[in-house]
Amino acid sequence: MHTPATETKLAMRKEKDLLGELDVPNTAYYGIQTRRACQNFDLSGIPIKHFPELVNALAYVKLACAKTNNQLGQLSDKKTQIIEAAVNKILQGHHHEDFVVDMIQGGAGTSTNMNANEVIANIGLELMDKEKGNYTHLHPNNDINKSQSTNDVYPTAVRLSIILLHSQLVEALTSLRDTFSNKALEFHDIIKMGRTQLQDAVPMTLGQEFQSFASTLNEDIQRIADLSQLLKEVNLGGTAIGTGINTNSDYAPLAVQELANLTGVDFILATDLIEASSDMGAFVLFSSMLKRLAVKLSKISNDLRLLSMGPRCGLAEIQLPAAQPGSSIMPGKINPVIPEAMNQVAYQVMGNDLAITFAAEAGQLQLNAMEPLIAYKVLESIRLLTKSMGMLETRCIQGITANKERCQELVNNSIGIITAIAPTLGYETATRVAKQALATGRSVLELVLEENLMDEKELKTCLQPQNMVKPQHREV
C-alpha cells in the first residue's frame, strides 16, 4: 500500500464518488472507495492481501457473475472477456498487492467488495489501453458488480476462501498425526508409568502414549472435512437482502453453477436466500471445530512439556530436540519453546472463536454487518493452526527421543505397579503394601518378596510388560 509519504512523490489521479473527489496514486489499481476505506480503517494492520485465498475467491466470484450476466445478455462479450482476462491475472498472483483494505472494517464487507471491483476494473482498463480511473469504459459498479451486492458476493467469497485454505489445514493435521504414529511404533516397547491427576497410576508404553496423540488428532480430520461441506451453501444471487433485486430470474442458480464450474467446488444455492444472507451458523460451527483442534494440540503440548521436564530434576522420560538456547542468564538451559509456541497459538484460536461467536450473534434483521471480523478470525485461525502444526511436527515431534532407562527406573520405583499385582494379593493387602512402601521409601517389589506374598517367578510374570499394558485372560 502507498503511504502518505510516498504518495506525495507519486503522480496522482482524481476519482470521485458519492462524497466527492479524492486523489489516488496513478500506479494503484484500486480506486477511490478503496482509498477511503484505507483512511477509515487503519485497524489490524492485516490487509486482504494477507490471505491470497480470499483475494482469489473474490476474483472467482466476480468472474462467475460476469459469465452469468453474459449468458443472460446483461453484459457484452467484450466486457466479459476483459473481466475474465483481468481475473486471470489475479488468479496467477498478479496485483494482490492492491488488495489493501484492512480485514476489520465497517460496512459488512463493502470495502472489500469495492476493492475487488476497482482492481478488476482498472486491470481491465489497462488491458483496453485506457487510463486507470476512466470508468466510462469499464465501471466497478455498473459492470464488475452487475447483478451483485456486497451482501451476497462477500459471504460467498469468504466461504470459498475457507474451503481453499482448509485443505492445507487438513494436510498439516494428517502429517502431524502420521508423525505421532511413527513415534508410537518407535517407542512401542518402552515401559513407563501412566499418570492420572499428575499422580502415578499404572504402567503403559511410551508408544501407547504417543499413539493416543495420533488417535485424538485423527478424529478431527474427517470432522473438519465434514464441517467444510456446510460452507458450500451460498446466497449468491440474493443481492442486498436475499430477494434477488436487480437480477434476472435465472441468475442465481446459473451464477452458483458457474462458480462451481470455475472452482471445482460443488456449491449449492441456499433454499432460503433471505435466511442465508444473515445467518452465520456455518462459520460458528467451523470455528468451534478449529477451537476443538486447538484445545487438543494445547493439551498434547502440555504433556510434551511435562514428560520432558528436567533434564535431571524432573520426569525426563523423553527429550525434545533443542531449538534454541533457553536463557540469557542460565548457561546450558534449553526450554520447550516449540510446544510453548503451540500453546500460544491455541489460546489465540480459542480467543478467535469467542470473537466469532459474538460477531455471529450481533447480526440484525436481514444482514450481519460483523462478517468481516468473522472472515478475518476464521482465516487467521486456519493459517495459525496450519503453520503451528508444521512447526510442531518438524521442529519437535520428529526429533523426540526416549529416555528408556529413566522410564524403567520410574516404573520400578513407583507405588503404581501395585495395581498390576492387586488381583493376586487382593485389594486390602495391596493397599497395606502400598502404604508401607510410601511410609518407608522402600519399593513395592521388595516388600512383596520380603513378606513372601508372591514368589519371584510369579511376580516377574505379573510385571512382564505385555501383562501390564493390556487386558489379560484370568481364570476365575
Short mmCIF file of C-alpha atoms in Angstrom, two decimals:
data_model
loop_
_atom_site.label_atom_id
_atom_site.label_comp_id
_atom_site.label_asym_id
_atom_site.label_seq_id
_atom_site.Cartn_x
_atom_site.Cartn_y
_atom_site.Cartn_z
CA MET A 1 0.00 0.00 0.00
CA HIS A 2 1.20 3.51 -0.69
CA THR A 3 1.99 5.53 2.43
CA PRO A 4 1.25 9.27 2.66
CA ALA A 5 4.99 9.98 2.41
CA THR A 6 5.41 8.05 -0.81
CA GLU A 7 2.16 9.35 -2.28
CA THR A 8 3.47 12.93 -2.30
CA LYS A 9 6.13 11.79 -4.73
CA LEU A 10 3.73 9.91 -7.00
CA ALA A 11 1.65 11.15 -9.86
CA MET A 12 -1.98 11.18 -8.77
CA ARG A 13 -5.32 10.83 -10.49
CA LYS A 14 -8.58 12.23 -9.27
CA GLU A 15 -11.56 9.97 -8.78
CA LYS A 16 -15.00 10.86 -7.47
CA ASP A 17 -17.75 9.11 -5.58
CA LEU A 18 -20.80 9.96 -3.51
CA LEU A 19 -18.74 12.01 -1.06
CA GLY A 20 -16.74 13.98 -3.60
CA GLU A 21 -13.26 13.80 -5.13
CA LEU A 22 -10.09 12.19 -3.83
CA ASP A 23 -6.55 11.73 -5.12
CA VAL A 24 -5.50 8.16 -5.90
CA PRO A 25 -1.93 7.21 -6.89
CA ASN A 26 -1.70 6.67 -10.64
CA THR A 27 0.16 3.42 -10.08
CA ALA A 28 -2.62 1.99 -7.93
CA TYR A 29 -5.15 -0.40 -9.41
CA TYR A 30 -7.58 0.25 -6.59
CA GLY A 31 -9.78 3.36 -6.69
CA ILE A 32 -11.45 5.99 -4.58
CA GLN A 33 -13.65 3.76 -2.41
CA THR A 34 -10.70 1.58 -1.51
CA ARG A 35 -8.72 4.73 -0.75
CA ARG A 36 -11.42 5.98 1.62
CA ALA A 37 -11.60 2.58 3.33
CA CYS A 38 -7.85 2.64 3.96
CA GLN A 39 -8.19 6.07 5.56
CA ASN A 40 -11.14 4.98 7.70
CA PHE A 41 -10.00 1.53 8.80
CA ASP A 42 -6.36 1.59 9.85
CA LEU A 43 -7.01 -1.08 12.49
CA SER A 44 -5.49 -4.55 12.48
CA GLY A 45 -2.65 -3.88 10.08
CA ILE A 46 -3.71 -7.05 8.24
CA PRO A 47 -4.95 -6.22 4.71
CA ILE A 48 -6.95 -8.51 2.45
CA LYS A 49 -3.78 -9.44 0.53
CA HIS A 50 -2.52 -11.22 3.66
CA PHE A 51 -4.90 -14.02 2.67
CA PRO A 52 -4.31 -14.84 -1.04
CA GLU A 53 -7.13 -17.35 -0.89
CA LEU A 54 -9.60 -14.55 -0.14
CA VAL A 55 -8.25 -12.42 -3.00
CA ASN A 56 -8.57 -15.35 -5.38
CA ALA A 57 -12.03 -16.21 -4.05
CA LEU A 58 -13.24 -12.67 -4.75
CA ALA A 59 -11.84 -12.94 -8.27
CA TYR A 60 -13.58 -16.27 -8.87
CA VAL A 61 -16.92 -14.88 -7.70
CA LYS A 62 -16.59 -11.80 -9.91
CA LEU A 63 -15.80 -13.94 -12.93
CA ALA A 64 -18.71 -16.30 -12.26
CA CYS A 65 -21.06 -13.33 -12.06
CA ALA A 66 -19.70 -11.77 -15.25
CA LYS A 67 -20.07 -15.01 -17.18
CA THR A 68 -23.62 -15.43 -15.90
CA ASN A 69 -24.54 -11.88 -16.85
CA ASN A 70 -23.12 -12.54 -20.30
CA GLN A 71 -25.17 -15.72 -20.71
CA LEU A 72 -28.29 -13.76 -19.81
CA GLY A 73 -27.48 -10.95 -22.23
CA GLN A 74 -26.73 -8.45 -19.46
CA LEU A 75 -23.02 -7.96 -20.20
CA SER A 76 -21.33 -7.68 -23.59
CA ASP A 77 -18.91 -10.30 -24.89
CA LYS A 78 -16.11 -7.72 -24.97
CA LYS A 79 -16.51 -6.64 -21.35
CA THR A 80 -16.88 -10.24 -20.22
CA GLN A 81 -13.64 -11.18 -21.97
CA ILE A 82 -11.83 -8.22 -20.42
CA ILE A 83 -13.10 -9.11 -16.95
CA GLU A 84 -12.02 -12.71 -17.45
CA ALA A 85 -8.54 -11.60 -18.54
CA ALA A 86 -8.27 -9.30 -15.52
CA VAL A 87 -9.43 -12.03 -13.14
CA ASN A 88 -6.95 -14.50 -14.63
CA LYS A 89 -4.14 -12.08 -13.85
CA ILE A 90 -5.25 -12.02 -10.22
CA LEU A 91 -5.54 -15.80 -10.09
CA GLN A 92 -1.99 -16.01 -11.45
CA GLY A 93 -0.82 -14.00 -8.45
CA HIS A 94 -0.61 -10.55 -10.02
CA HIS A 95 -1.99 -7.37 -8.42
CA HIS A 96 -2.56 -8.93 -4.99
CA GLU A 97 -0.63 -6.01 -3.55
CA ASP A 98 -3.54 -3.75 -4.49
CA PHE A 99 -5.95 -5.54 -2.15
CA VAL A 100 -5.14 -3.16 0.67
CA VAL A 101 -8.29 -2.75 2.76
CA ASP A 102 -7.97 -3.79 6.40
CA MET A 103 -9.63 -7.10 7.24
CA ILE A 104 -11.55 -5.38 10.05
CA GLN A 105 -13.89 -2.81 8.54
CA GLY A 106 -17.34 -1.33 8.90
CA GLY A 107 -19.88 -1.80 6.15
CA ALA A 108 -20.35 -5.58 6.17
CA GLY A 109 -17.56 -6.09 3.66
CA THR A 110 -18.47 -3.33 1.20
CA SER A 111 -14.92 -2.00 1.24
CA THR A 112 -13.56 -5.43 0.36
CA ASN A 113 -16.08 -5.86 -2.43
CA MET A 114 -15.27 -2.43 -3.86
CA ASN A 115 -11.54 -3.10 -3.58
CA ALA A 116 -12.09 -6.12 -5.82
CA ASN A 117 -14.41 -4.23 -8.18
CA GLU A 118 -11.95 -1.35 -8.61
CA VAL A 119 -8.86 -3.52 -9.08
CA ILE A 120 -10.56 -5.70 -11.69
CA ALA A 121 -11.93 -2.63 -13.48
CA ASN A 122 -8.55 -0.90 -13.61
CA ILE A 123 -6.72 -4.03 -14.75
CA GLY A 124 -9.36 -4.31 -17.45
CA LEU A 125 -8.97 -0.67 -18.45
CA GLU A 126 -5.23 -1.16 -18.79
CA LEU A 127 -5.85 -4.20 -20.99
CA MET A 128 -8.11 -1.96 -23.11
CA ASP A 129 -5.33 0.66 -23.35
CA LYS A 130 -7.41 3.07 -21.30
CA GLU A 131 -6.29 5.14 -18.34
CA LYS A 132 -6.92 3.80 -14.86
CA GLY A 133 -9.91 5.52 -13.35
CA ASN A 134 -11.58 6.13 -16.71
CA TYR A 135 -14.62 4.11 -15.71
CA THR A 136 -16.80 5.13 -18.64
CA HIS A 137 -15.28 2.15 -20.50
CA LEU A 138 -15.46 -0.40 -17.66
CA HIS A 139 -17.18 0.52 -14.42
CA PRO A 140 -16.57 -1.02 -10.97
CA ASN A 141 -20.26 -0.91 -10.07
CA ASN A 142 -22.12 -0.99 -13.37
CA ASP A 143 -20.04 -3.78 -14.92
CA ILE A 144 -17.87 -5.62 -12.37
CA ASN A 145 -20.59 -5.56 -9.70
CA LYS A 146 -23.54 -6.11 -12.07
CA SER A 147 -26.33 -8.25 -10.56
CA GLN A 148 -24.45 -8.30 -7.27
CA SER A 149 -24.36 -6.84 -3.80
CA THR A 150 -21.65 -6.98 -1.17
CA ASN A 151 -24.17 -8.96 0.83
CA ASP A 152 -24.06 -11.98 -1.46
CA VAL A 153 -20.61 -11.58 -3.04
CA TYR A 154 -18.67 -11.16 0.19
CA PRO A 155 -20.07 -14.12 2.17
CA THR A 156 -19.75 -16.34 -0.90
CA ALA A 157 -16.11 -15.33 -1.37
CA VAL A 158 -15.37 -15.83 2.33
CA ARG A 159 -16.83 -19.33 2.20
CA LEU A 160 -14.78 -20.15 -0.88
CA SER A 161 -11.59 -18.77 0.69
CA ILE A 162 -12.05 -21.01 3.75
CA ILE A 163 -12.57 -24.03 1.50
CA LEU A 164 -9.44 -23.16 -0.48
CA LEU A 165 -7.40 -22.73 2.71
CA HIS A 166 -8.81 -25.59 4.76
CA SER A 167 -7.20 -28.26 2.58
CA GLN A 168 -3.80 -27.02 3.78
CA LEU A 169 -5.03 -27.40 7.37
CA VAL A 170 -6.11 -30.99 6.75
CA GLU A 171 -2.77 -31.80 5.10
CA ALA A 172 -0.83 -30.39 8.07
CA LEU A 173 -3.06 -32.24 10.54
CA THR A 174 -2.73 -35.52 8.64
CA SER A 175 1.06 -35.20 8.50
CA LEU A 176 1.28 -34.45 12.24
CA ARG A 177 -0.92 -37.46 13.03
CA ASP A 178 1.32 -39.70 10.94
CA THR A 179 4.44 -38.44 12.69
CA PHE A 180 2.93 -39.24 16.08
CA SER A 181 2.03 -42.71 14.79
CA ASN A 182 5.61 -43.24 13.63
CA LYS A 183 6.88 -42.26 17.05
CA ALA A 184 4.39 -44.68 18.62
CA LEU A 185 5.94 -47.51 16.62
CA GLU A 186 9.43 -46.35 17.58
CA PHE A 187 8.53 -46.34 21.29
CA HIS A 188 6.27 -49.41 21.30
CA ASP A 189 8.39 -51.47 23.74
CA ILE A 190 9.34 -48.77 26.25
CA ILE A 191 7.55 -49.30 29.58
CA LYS A 192 6.72 -46.19 31.60
CA MET A 193 4.26 -45.03 34.21
CA GLY A 194 0.91 -43.66 33.23
CA ARG A 195 -0.43 -40.86 35.40
CA THR A 196 -3.81 -39.51 36.40
CA GLN A 197 -4.25 -36.18 38.16
CA LEU A 198 -0.43 -35.82 37.94
CA GLN A 199 -0.05 -38.84 40.25
CA ASP A 200 1.40 -42.27 39.43
CA ALA A 201 -1.29 -44.56 38.03
CA VAL A 202 -0.43 -47.79 36.21
CA PRO A 203 2.21 -48.81 33.66
CA MET A 204 1.83 -48.27 29.95
CA THR A 205 4.19 -47.96 27.00
CA LEU A 206 5.53 -44.73 25.65
CA GLY A 207 4.26 -45.99 22.30
CA GLN A 208 0.71 -46.17 23.65
CA GLU A 209 1.01 -42.60 24.91
CA PHE A 210 2.16 -41.30 21.54
CA GLN A 211 -0.47 -43.34 19.71
CA SER A 212 -3.13 -41.65 21.84
CA PHE A 213 -1.88 -38.31 20.50
CA ALA A 214 -2.18 -39.63 16.94
CA SER A 215 -5.66 -41.03 17.59
CA THR A 216 -7.11 -37.85 19.05
CA LEU A 217 -5.86 -35.82 16.08
CA ASN A 218 -7.15 -38.44 13.64
CA GLU A 219 -10.69 -37.91 14.95
CA ASP A 220 -10.65 -34.29 13.79
CA ILE A 221 -9.53 -34.88 10.20
CA GLN A 222 -12.89 -36.18 9.00
CA ARG A 223 -14.87 -33.80 11.21
CA ILE A 224 -13.15 -30.77 9.72
CA ALA A 225 -13.82 -32.11 6.23
CA ASP A 226 -17.47 -32.73 7.10
CA LEU A 227 -18.00 -29.24 8.50
CA SER A 228 -16.42 -27.64 5.46
CA GLN A 229 -19.37 -29.01 3.49
CA LEU A 230 -21.64 -26.52 5.28
CA LEU A 231 -19.70 -23.69 3.65
CA LYS A 232 -20.73 -24.85 0.19
CA GLU A 233 -24.26 -23.47 0.61
CA VAL A 234 -24.14 -19.88 -0.66
CA ASN A 235 -26.52 -16.96 -1.17
CA LEU A 236 -25.02 -15.74 -4.45
CA GLY A 237 -27.78 -14.05 -6.43
CA GLY A 238 -29.65 -12.92 -3.33
CA THR A 239 -28.08 -9.45 -3.72
CA ALA A 240 -28.96 -6.97 -0.97
CA ILE A 241 -31.15 -8.96 1.44
CA GLY A 242 -31.88 -12.22 -0.36
CA THR A 243 -34.77 -11.12 -2.55
CA GLY A 244 -32.59 -11.03 -5.67
CA ILE A 245 -33.40 -7.45 -6.55
CA ASN A 246 -31.68 -6.22 -9.77
CA THR A 247 -31.10 -9.72 -11.09
CA ASN A 248 -32.61 -11.85 -13.83
CA SER A 249 -34.91 -14.59 -12.51
CA ASP A 250 -32.50 -17.24 -13.82
CA TYR A 251 -29.40 -15.52 -12.47
CA ALA A 252 -28.87 -17.08 -9.02
CA PRO A 253 -28.75 -20.80 -9.97
CA LEU A 254 -26.69 -20.04 -13.07
CA ALA A 255 -24.17 -17.96 -11.09
CA VAL A 256 -23.75 -20.65 -8.45
CA GLN A 257 -23.25 -23.31 -11.12
CA GLU A 258 -20.74 -21.10 -12.92
CA LEU A 259 -18.80 -20.65 -9.67
CA ALA A 260 -18.81 -24.40 -9.16
CA ASN A 261 -17.50 -24.92 -12.69
CA LEU A 262 -14.70 -22.40 -12.19
CA THR A 263 -13.53 -23.67 -8.81
CA GLY A 264 -14.32 -27.38 -8.85
CA VAL A 265 -16.23 -26.88 -5.58
CA ASP A 266 -19.76 -28.29 -5.60
CA PHE A 267 -21.53 -25.17 -4.37
CA ILE A 268 -25.29 -25.22 -3.92
CA LEU A 269 -27.73 -22.34 -3.80
CA ALA A 270 -29.31 -21.82 -0.40
CA THR A 271 -33.00 -22.69 -0.33
CA ASP A 272 -33.87 -19.53 1.61
CA LEU A 273 -31.70 -16.66 0.40
CA ILE A 274 -33.05 -14.20 2.95
CA GLU A 275 -32.12 -16.52 5.80
CA ALA A 276 -28.76 -17.30 4.22
CA SER A 277 -27.91 -13.61 3.88
CA SER A 278 -27.89 -13.07 7.64
CA ASP A 279 -27.13 -16.47 9.17
CA MET A 280 -23.54 -17.11 10.29
CA GLY A 281 -24.20 -20.59 11.70
CA ALA A 282 -21.80 -22.41 9.39
CA PHE A 283 -18.94 -20.17 10.48
CA VAL A 284 -19.76 -20.72 14.15
CA LEU A 285 -19.68 -24.49 13.70
CA PHE A 286 -16.49 -24.46 11.68
CA SER A 287 -14.77 -22.16 14.16
CA SER A 288 -15.81 -24.36 17.06
CA MET A 289 -14.13 -27.28 15.29
CA LEU A 290 -10.95 -25.23 14.96
CA LYS A 291 -11.19 -24.46 18.67
CA ARG A 292 -11.57 -28.16 19.47
CA LEU A 293 -8.42 -28.92 17.48
CA ALA A 294 -6.60 -26.09 19.24
CA VAL A 295 -7.59 -27.48 22.65
CA LYS A 296 -6.24 -30.91 21.68
CA LEU A 297 -2.98 -29.50 20.37
CA SER A 298 -2.51 -27.45 23.52
CA LYS A 299 -3.14 -30.47 25.76
CA ILE A 300 -0.61 -32.51 23.78
CA SER A 301 1.90 -29.67 24.07
CA ASN A 302 1.34 -29.56 27.83
CA ASP A 303 2.02 -33.29 28.02
CA LEU A 304 5.21 -33.00 26.00
CA ARG A 305 6.48 -30.26 28.30
CA LEU A 306 5.70 -32.36 31.38
CA LEU A 307 7.22 -35.56 30.01
CA SER A 308 10.43 -33.74 29.06
CA MET A 309 10.75 -31.68 32.25
CA GLY A 310 14.22 -31.77 33.76
CA PRO A 311 16.55 -32.79 32.32
CA ARG A 312 17.79 -34.09 35.70
CA CYS A 313 15.29 -32.95 38.30
CA GLY A 314 12.01 -33.80 36.59
CA LEU A 315 10.28 -36.65 34.77
CA ALA A 316 12.69 -36.58 31.80
CA GLU A 317 11.04 -39.58 30.15
CA ILE A 318 11.54 -38.02 26.75
CA GLN A 319 13.91 -35.46 25.36
CA LEU A 320 12.71 -32.75 22.99
CA PRO A 321 15.09 -31.57 20.29
CA ALA A 322 16.92 -28.39 21.25
CA ALA A 323 15.52 -25.48 19.23
CA GLN A 324 17.48 -22.57 20.71
CA PRO A 325 19.36 -21.51 23.87
CA GLY A 326 16.88 -21.16 26.68
CA SER A 327 18.19 -18.41 28.89
CA SER A 328 20.10 -15.16 28.82
CA ILE A 329 21.39 -15.83 32.35
CA MET A 330 21.41 -19.61 32.96
CA PRO A 331 24.13 -21.36 30.91
CA GLY A 332 23.13 -24.62 29.28
CA LYS A 333 19.41 -24.21 29.79
CA ILE A 334 17.15 -25.45 26.98
CA ASN A 335 13.44 -24.67 27.04
CA PRO A 336 10.49 -26.44 25.31
CA VAL A 337 9.91 -23.42 23.11
CA ILE A 338 8.11 -25.25 20.28
CA PRO A 339 5.31 -26.69 22.45
CA GLU A 340 5.12 -23.32 24.23
CA ALA A 341 4.53 -21.58 20.91
CA MET A 342 1.89 -24.20 20.05
CA ASN A 343 0.12 -23.43 23.34
CA GLN A 344 0.01 -19.73 22.50
CA VAL A 345 -1.39 -20.36 19.03
CA ALA A 346 -4.09 -22.49 20.63
CA TYR A 347 -5.02 -19.70 23.03
CA GLN A 348 -5.30 -17.27 20.10
CA VAL A 349 -7.57 -19.67 18.21
CA MET A 350 -9.76 -20.06 21.29
CA GLY A 351 -9.99 -16.28 21.54
CA ASN A 352 -10.80 -16.04 17.84
CA ASP A 353 -13.66 -18.47 18.36
CA LEU A 354 -15.13 -16.27 21.06
CA ALA A 355 -14.86 -13.19 18.81
CA ILE A 356 -16.57 -15.13 16.00
CA THR A 357 -19.35 -16.17 18.37
CA PHE A 358 -20.05 -12.59 19.43
CA ALA A 359 -19.89 -11.36 15.82
CA ALA A 360 -22.28 -14.06 14.62
CA GLU A 361 -24.76 -13.17 17.35
CA ALA A 362 -24.55 -9.45 16.52
CA GLY A 363 -26.36 -9.60 13.20
CA GLN A 364 -29.60 -7.67 12.98
CA LEU A 365 -32.56 -8.30 10.72
CA GLN A 366 -31.52 -9.18 7.15
CA LEU A 367 -27.72 -8.79 7.43
CA ASN A 368 -24.78 -9.41 9.71
CA ALA A 369 -22.54 -6.35 9.49
CA MET A 370 -19.86 -8.04 11.61
CA GLU A 371 -18.96 -10.61 8.97
CA PRO A 372 -15.55 -9.01 8.22
CA LEU A 373 -14.41 -9.97 11.73
CA ILE A 374 -15.76 -13.48 11.24
CA ALA A 375 -13.88 -13.82 7.95
CA TYR A 376 -10.67 -12.44 9.44
CA LYS A 377 -10.69 -14.65 12.52
CA VAL A 378 -11.65 -17.90 10.77
CA LEU A 379 -8.95 -17.40 8.16
CA GLU A 380 -6.44 -16.41 10.83
CA SER A 381 -7.23 -19.50 12.90
CA ILE A 382 -6.78 -21.78 9.90
CA ARG A 383 -3.49 -20.12 8.99
CA LEU A 384 -2.17 -20.22 12.58
CA LEU A 385 -3.12 -23.85 13.11
CA THR A 386 -1.66 -24.92 9.77
CA LYS A 387 1.66 -23.20 10.39
CA SER A 388 1.95 -24.20 14.03
CA MET A 389 1.24 -27.88 13.32
CA GLY A 390 4.00 -27.83 10.71
CA MET A 391 6.32 -26.23 13.26
CA LEU A 392 5.39 -28.76 15.97
CA GLU A 393 5.91 -31.69 13.63
CA THR A 394 9.22 -30.73 12.03
CA ARG A 395 10.88 -28.87 14.91
CA CYS A 396 9.73 -31.03 17.78
CA ILE A 397 7.92 -34.34 17.27
CA GLN A 398 10.21 -35.76 14.60
CA GLY A 399 13.25 -35.27 16.81
CA ILE A 400 11.88 -36.58 20.12
CA THR A 401 13.96 -39.31 21.74
CA ALA A 402 13.04 -41.59 24.63
CA ASN A 403 14.99 -41.97 27.87
CA LYS A 404 14.29 -45.69 28.20
CA GLU A 405 16.31 -46.25 31.35
CA ARG A 406 14.64 -43.32 33.10
CA CYS A 407 11.19 -44.66 32.15
CA GLN A 408 12.07 -48.09 33.59
CA GLU A 409 13.54 -46.56 36.74
CA LEU A 410 10.35 -44.65 37.44
CA VAL A 411 8.24 -47.79 36.90
CA ASN A 412 10.40 -49.83 39.29
CA ASN A 413 10.23 -47.16 41.97
CA SER A 414 6.54 -46.43 41.57
CA ILE A 415 3.83 -47.38 44.01
CA GLY A 416 1.56 -47.61 40.96
CA ILE A 417 2.77 -51.06 39.93
CA ILE A 418 0.93 -52.45 42.94
CA THR A 419 -2.17 -52.28 40.75
CA ALA A 420 -0.65 -54.91 38.43
CA ILE A 421 -0.39 -57.42 41.28
CA ALA A 422 -3.50 -56.38 43.22
CA PRO A 423 -5.68 -59.11 41.63
CA THR A 424 -3.29 -61.69 43.08
CA LEU A 425 -2.72 -60.07 46.50
CA GLY A 426 -6.24 -58.74 46.98
CA TYR A 427 -7.17 -55.09 47.41
CA GLU A 428 -6.66 -54.91 51.19
CA THR A 429 -3.21 -56.49 51.15
CA ALA A 430 -2.16 -54.44 48.16
CA THR A 431 -3.29 -51.26 49.93
CA ARG A 432 -1.28 -52.17 53.04
CA VAL A 433 1.86 -52.85 51.00
CA ALA A 434 1.45 -49.58 49.07
CA LYS A 435 1.02 -47.65 52.33
CA GLN A 436 4.13 -49.28 53.80
CA ALA A 437 6.13 -48.50 50.66
CA LEU A 438 5.11 -44.87 50.86
CA ALA A 439 5.99 -44.64 54.56
CA THR A 440 9.38 -46.35 54.34
CA GLY A 441 10.56 -45.34 50.88
CA ARG A 442 11.13 -48.97 50.01
CA SER A 443 9.95 -50.46 46.71
CA VAL A 444 6.74 -52.40 46.35
CA LEU A 445 8.59 -55.30 44.78
CA GLU A 446 11.00 -55.55 47.67
CA LEU A 447 8.21 -55.63 50.25
CA VAL A 448 6.17 -58.24 48.38
CA LEU A 449 9.14 -60.58 48.20
CA GLU A 450 10.18 -59.92 51.79
CA GLU A 451 6.72 -60.90 53.10
CA ASN A 452 6.53 -63.92 50.76
CA LEU A 453 3.28 -62.62 49.36
CA MET A 454 4.33 -63.86 45.91
CA ASP A 455 7.29 -65.84 44.74
CA GLU A 456 9.80 -64.21 42.45
CA LYS A 457 8.68 -66.12 39.35
CA GLU A 458 5.02 -65.22 39.85
CA LEU A 459 5.94 -61.60 40.50
CA LYS A 460 8.03 -61.40 37.36
CA THR A 461 5.17 -62.86 35.34
CA CYS A 462 2.76 -60.21 36.63
CA LEU A 463 5.26 -57.48 35.89
CA GLN A 464 6.12 -58.54 32.36
CA PRO A 465 5.44 -55.57 30.07
CA GLN A 466 2.88 -57.39 27.96
CA ASN A 467 0.93 -58.27 31.09
CA MET A 468 0.81 -54.72 32.43
CA VAL A 469 -0.23 -52.69 29.39
CA LYS A 470 -3.21 -54.59 28.03
CA PRO A 471 -6.07 -56.80 29.26
CA GLN A 472 -5.17 -60.38 30.22
CA HIS A 473 -7.23 -63.56 30.37
CA ARG A 474 -7.61 -64.56 34.01
CA GLU A 475 -9.06 -67.82 35.34
CA VAL A 476 -11.91 -67.42 37.84
#
